[in-house]
Short mmCIF file of C-alpha atoms in Angstrom, two decimals:
data_model
loop_
_atom_site.label_atom_id
_atom_site.label_comp_id
_atom_site.label_asym_id
_atom_site.label_seq_id
_atom_site.Cartn_x
_atom_site.Cartn_y
_atom_site.Cartn_z
CA MET A 10 101.07 -3.36 56.97
CA LYS A 11 102.17 -6.87 58.46
CA LYS A 12 101.95 -7.48 62.07
CA THR A 13 103.10 -10.05 64.28
CA VAL A 14 100.20 -12.58 65.22
CA PRO A 15 100.62 -14.03 69.01
CA LEU A 16 101.32 -17.74 69.05
CA LYS A 17 98.18 -18.55 70.61
CA LEU A 18 96.49 -17.07 68.09
CA LEU A 19 98.46 -18.51 65.52
CA ALA A 20 97.63 -21.91 67.12
CA LYS A 21 93.98 -21.16 66.52
CA LEU A 22 94.45 -19.83 62.84
CA LYS A 23 96.51 -23.61 62.07
CA LYS A 24 93.32 -25.40 62.98
CA ILE A 25 91.67 -24.04 59.82
CA THR A 26 92.57 -26.72 57.49
CA SER A 27 89.96 -26.31 54.76
CA LYS A 28 92.21 -25.41 51.23
CA ARG A 29 90.23 -22.11 50.30
CA PRO A 30 90.59 -20.17 53.71
CA ARG A 31 93.82 -21.46 54.48
CA VAL A 32 95.34 -20.04 51.26
CA VAL A 33 94.16 -16.68 52.37
CA ILE A 34 95.15 -17.10 55.76
CA GLU A 35 98.90 -18.16 54.98
CA HIS A 36 99.14 -15.42 52.52
CA ILE A 37 98.01 -12.38 55.09
CA LEU A 38 100.34 -14.24 57.89
CA LYS A 39 102.92 -13.83 55.21
CA HIS A 40 102.20 -10.53 53.49
CA GLY A 41 99.90 -8.55 55.97
CA PHE A 42 97.08 -8.58 53.08
CA ILE A 43 96.04 -10.21 50.13
CA THR A 44 93.99 -8.28 47.20
CA THR A 45 91.46 -9.43 44.98
CA GLU A 46 93.62 -9.26 42.12
CA GLU A 47 96.32 -11.92 43.91
CA LEU A 48 93.12 -14.23 44.64
CA GLU A 49 92.51 -14.20 40.98
CA SER A 50 95.83 -14.27 39.01
CA LYS A 51 98.04 -16.19 41.78
CA TYR A 52 95.41 -18.38 43.11
CA GLY A 53 92.62 -18.84 40.19
CA TYR A 54 89.46 -17.79 42.52
CA SER A 55 87.30 -16.20 40.03
CA HIS A 56 85.20 -14.70 42.66
CA PRO A 57 87.50 -13.55 45.20
CA PRO A 58 84.93 -11.97 47.84
CA ARG A 59 83.47 -15.76 48.30
CA ALA A 60 87.48 -16.70 49.14
CA ALA A 61 87.39 -13.63 51.80
CA ARG A 62 83.93 -14.83 53.06
CA ASP A 63 85.18 -18.36 53.52
CA VAL A 64 87.70 -17.09 56.09
CA ARG A 65 85.02 -15.06 57.76
CA GLU A 66 82.73 -18.31 58.13
CA GLN A 67 85.87 -20.11 59.88
CA GLY A 68 85.39 -17.69 62.34
CA VAL A 69 88.26 -15.46 61.61
CA PRO A 70 87.50 -11.45 61.51
CA LEU A 71 88.81 -10.06 58.29
CA GLU A 72 88.67 -6.26 57.08
CA THR A 73 88.30 -4.87 53.70
CA PHE A 74 90.02 -1.83 52.56
CA ARG A 75 91.34 -0.30 49.22
CA VAL A 76 94.59 -0.22 47.37
CA LYS A 77 95.89 0.32 43.96
CA GLY A 78 96.05 -2.77 41.50
CA SER A 79 98.59 -3.37 38.98
CA SER A 80 96.43 -1.22 36.16
CA GLY A 81 96.46 1.82 38.74
CA ARG A 82 92.62 1.48 39.55
CA SER A 83 91.41 1.00 43.14
CA ILE A 84 90.63 -2.76 43.89
CA ALA A 85 89.78 -4.62 47.30
CA ALA A 86 92.29 -5.95 49.89
CA TYR A 87 91.61 -8.18 52.77
CA LYS A 88 93.58 -7.87 56.19
CA PHE A 89 93.13 -9.35 59.58
CA GLY A 90 90.59 -7.49 61.85
CA ASP A 91 90.98 -7.94 65.66
CA LEU A 92 92.06 -11.43 65.78
CA SER A 93 91.40 -11.74 69.66
CA LYS A 94 87.67 -11.76 68.36
CA ILE A 95 88.09 -15.26 66.77
CA ILE A 96 84.67 -16.69 67.18
CA ASN A 97 85.84 -20.32 68.81
CA ASP A 98 82.86 -22.13 67.95
CA LYS A 99 83.27 -21.38 64.11
CA LEU A 100 87.00 -22.71 63.67
CA GLY A 101 87.01 -25.15 61.35
CA GLY A 102 84.07 -24.10 59.47
CA ARG A 103 80.79 -25.33 58.86
CA LYS A 104 79.63 -28.87 58.91
CA VAL A 105 79.12 -30.86 55.81
CA PHE A 106 75.73 -31.47 54.69
CA SER A 107 74.45 -35.07 54.33
CA LYS A 108 73.26 -36.62 51.17
CA ASP A 109 69.96 -37.12 53.14
CA PHE A 110 69.79 -33.58 54.06
CA LYS A 111 69.84 -32.45 50.64
CA ASN A 112 67.31 -34.51 49.28
CA GLU A 113 64.88 -33.37 52.18
CA LEU A 114 65.48 -30.16 50.69
CA ILE A 115 64.91 -31.11 47.00
CA VAL A 116 61.60 -32.72 48.29
CA VAL A 117 60.44 -29.68 49.97
CA GLY A 118 61.39 -27.19 46.91
CA ALA A 119 60.33 -29.46 44.63
CA GLY A 120 63.74 -29.52 42.65
CA LYS A 121 63.77 -25.74 42.32
CA CYS A 122 65.83 -22.82 43.16
CA TYR A 123 64.04 -20.89 46.17
CA ILE A 124 65.04 -17.52 44.36
CA CYS A 125 64.25 -17.92 40.82
CA LEU A 126 61.73 -20.54 41.18
CA GLU A 127 63.20 -22.74 38.16
CA GLU A 128 63.87 -26.29 38.13
CA PHE A 129 67.55 -27.63 38.08
CA ASP A 130 69.32 -30.85 38.32
CA GLU A 131 70.67 -31.64 41.95
CA ARG A 132 74.01 -31.17 40.98
CA TYR A 133 73.34 -27.33 40.10
CA LEU A 134 71.43 -26.54 43.33
CA GLN A 135 73.73 -25.69 46.40
CA ILE A 136 72.51 -25.90 49.90
CA ASP A 137 72.24 -21.95 51.63
CA HIS A 138 71.47 -20.91 54.86
CA ARG A 139 68.15 -18.86 55.00
CA ILE A 140 70.06 -16.64 57.62
CA PRO A 141 73.95 -16.13 56.49
CA TYR A 142 76.20 -18.56 58.12
CA GLU A 143 78.15 -15.46 59.19
CA ILE A 144 75.33 -14.64 61.36
CA SER A 145 73.50 -17.72 62.46
CA THR A 146 76.56 -20.21 62.59
CA ASP A 147 75.69 -23.61 62.73
CA LYS A 148 74.98 -24.10 66.15
CA ASP A 149 71.83 -26.14 65.09
CA PHE A 150 73.69 -28.73 63.41
CA SER A 151 72.60 -31.82 65.46
CA SER A 152 68.93 -30.90 64.79
CA ARG A 153 68.81 -29.16 61.49
CA ASP A 154 65.62 -28.24 60.36
CA VAL A 155 64.97 -27.81 56.68
CA LEU A 156 63.05 -24.67 57.33
CA ASN A 157 66.42 -22.78 57.83
CA TYR A 158 67.78 -23.70 54.78
CA MET A 159 67.21 -23.66 50.92
CA LEU A 160 68.51 -24.86 47.49
CA LEU A 161 69.95 -22.01 45.29
CA CYS A 162 71.13 -22.27 41.86
CA GLY A 163 74.85 -20.83 41.40
CA SER A 164 73.43 -17.51 39.82
CA CYS A 165 71.29 -16.69 42.83
CA ASN A 166 73.34 -17.75 45.45
CA ARG A 167 76.33 -15.53 43.75
CA ALA A 168 73.67 -12.65 44.05
CA LYS A 169 72.72 -13.31 47.39
CA SER A 170 76.29 -13.43 48.51
CA TRP A 171 77.08 -10.11 47.19
CA SER A 172 74.19 -8.30 48.54
CA CYS A 173 74.62 -9.72 52.18
CA GLU A 174 78.31 -8.76 52.12
CA HIS A 175 77.16 -5.05 51.29
CA CYS A 176 74.58 -4.88 53.98
CA GLU A 177 75.13 -3.14 57.17
CA ASN A 178 73.39 -5.95 59.28
CA TRP A 179 76.22 -8.24 57.99
CA LYS A 180 79.00 -5.67 58.46
CA SER A 181 78.23 -4.79 61.95
CA LYS A 182 74.77 -5.45 63.49
CA LYS A 183 74.59 -9.16 63.19
CA GLN A 184 70.89 -9.57 64.02
CA PRO A 185 69.21 -12.71 62.73
CA PHE A 186 65.75 -11.37 62.84
CA ILE A 187 66.95 -8.37 60.52
CA CYS A 188 68.11 -11.33 57.65
CA LYS A 189 64.82 -13.24 58.49
CA SER A 190 62.74 -10.48 57.01
CA CYS A 191 64.88 -10.01 54.40
CA TYR A 192 64.65 -11.02 50.76
CA TRP A 193 67.41 -13.56 50.49
CA ALA A 194 66.17 -15.41 53.54
CA SER A 195 62.48 -15.23 52.94
CA PRO A 196 61.70 -14.58 49.32
CA GLU A 197 58.21 -15.93 49.85
CA GLU A 198 57.35 -13.17 51.82
CA TYR A 199 59.82 -10.22 53.12
CA THR A 200 60.22 -6.44 53.74
CA HIS A 201 63.34 -5.22 52.54
CA ILE A 202 66.47 -6.21 50.63
CA GLY A 203 69.42 -5.48 52.26
CA GLU A 204 67.74 -3.25 54.82
CA LYS A 205 66.62 -1.10 51.79
CA HIS A 206 63.02 -0.22 50.37
CA ILE A 207 63.36 -2.43 47.35
CA ARG A 208 61.68 -5.67 45.80
CA ARG A 209 62.83 -7.92 43.46
CA LEU A 210 61.75 -10.67 40.93
CA ASP A 211 64.15 -12.75 39.30
CA LEU A 212 63.19 -14.52 36.09
CA ILE A 213 64.88 -17.01 34.36
CA TRP A 214 64.44 -18.27 30.62
CA MET A 215 65.40 -21.89 29.82
CA ASP A 216 64.99 -24.28 27.00
CA ASP A 217 62.30 -23.30 24.81
CA ASP A 218 61.55 -20.23 26.91
CA ILE A 219 64.75 -18.74 25.55
CA ARG A 220 63.24 -17.60 22.33
CA VAL A 221 60.90 -15.30 24.10
CA TYR A 222 63.75 -14.09 25.99
CA GLU A 223 65.86 -13.30 22.61
CA GLY A 224 62.64 -11.52 21.22
CA LEU A 225 62.27 -9.49 24.36
CA LYS A 226 66.02 -8.77 24.08
CA ASN A 227 65.92 -7.69 20.57
CA LYS A 228 62.75 -5.26 21.20
CA ALA A 229 64.37 -3.43 23.89
CA LYS A 230 67.04 -2.90 21.66
CA ILE A 231 65.19 -1.33 19.11
CA ALA A 232 63.63 0.80 21.72
CA PHE A 233 66.91 1.97 23.13
CA GLU A 234 66.01 0.50 26.51
CA LYS A 235 67.97 -1.58 28.99
CA LEU A 236 66.36 -4.99 28.97
CA PRO A 237 65.08 -4.99 32.56
CA LYS A 238 63.36 -1.57 32.09
CA HIS A 239 61.66 -2.86 29.16
CA VAL A 240 60.23 -5.67 30.89
CA LYS A 241 59.05 -3.72 33.68
CA GLU A 242 56.99 -1.33 31.44
CA ILE A 243 55.52 -4.31 29.40
CA LEU A 244 54.44 -5.69 32.83
CA ARG A 245 53.11 -2.17 33.64
CA LYS A 246 51.10 -1.83 30.71
CA HIS A 247 49.65 -5.81 31.58
CA SER A 248 48.88 -4.53 35.17
CA GLU A 249 47.14 -1.44 33.91
CA ASN A 250 45.02 -3.15 31.59
CA LEU A 251 44.03 -5.82 34.19
CA ASN A 252 43.00 -2.99 36.48
CA PRO A 253 41.37 -0.02 34.55
#
């Protein structure tokens, strides 16, 4: 599966110096591909798709395929796609966000995650492109508009990453207008989630609210229901009572 990379393309790959994508690239150059298992066990990356995404965000095309892991089960692996399609204006990766820019986002979003709307300490909020970097790139770097970005907690950022990476628009179409009308880009007003007819409500229980969460969890257990289904049923009945 290993293939020789032309010197011209190899020189482009060597422009990428960020640690995580560099590790993935070097491994693929040496072995032809890298598995999610290797990313976890050999390199210590607890979220392997994130490492692969880092490479793609550097402008290097990767293909995902399936192989057998050490346990015999099917796992994901990554190899280079068509390297002639390297996106030159992405080489070197996304630009670093300034402290002032993050502070602007904190003011606009009142220090809350834009998805779950819970307030977090600044260090737990991550700057995210509303339209994924994979599709939008950072061509507006010199004149960034805070409206094109949002702050996400780690949990919501991981959920968005997984959803985006499994969306057909991400995989092939790469149309910004499709992303713009998605929940993950515009949770305030959207028409789809990953091009699917879905509506989503993210709820977080923190501090004193955890007692309420544990109560709901216990009631769901007694009713032999999954917690999300139990909560939706409560909301449905409440809505019907309000609108008889």
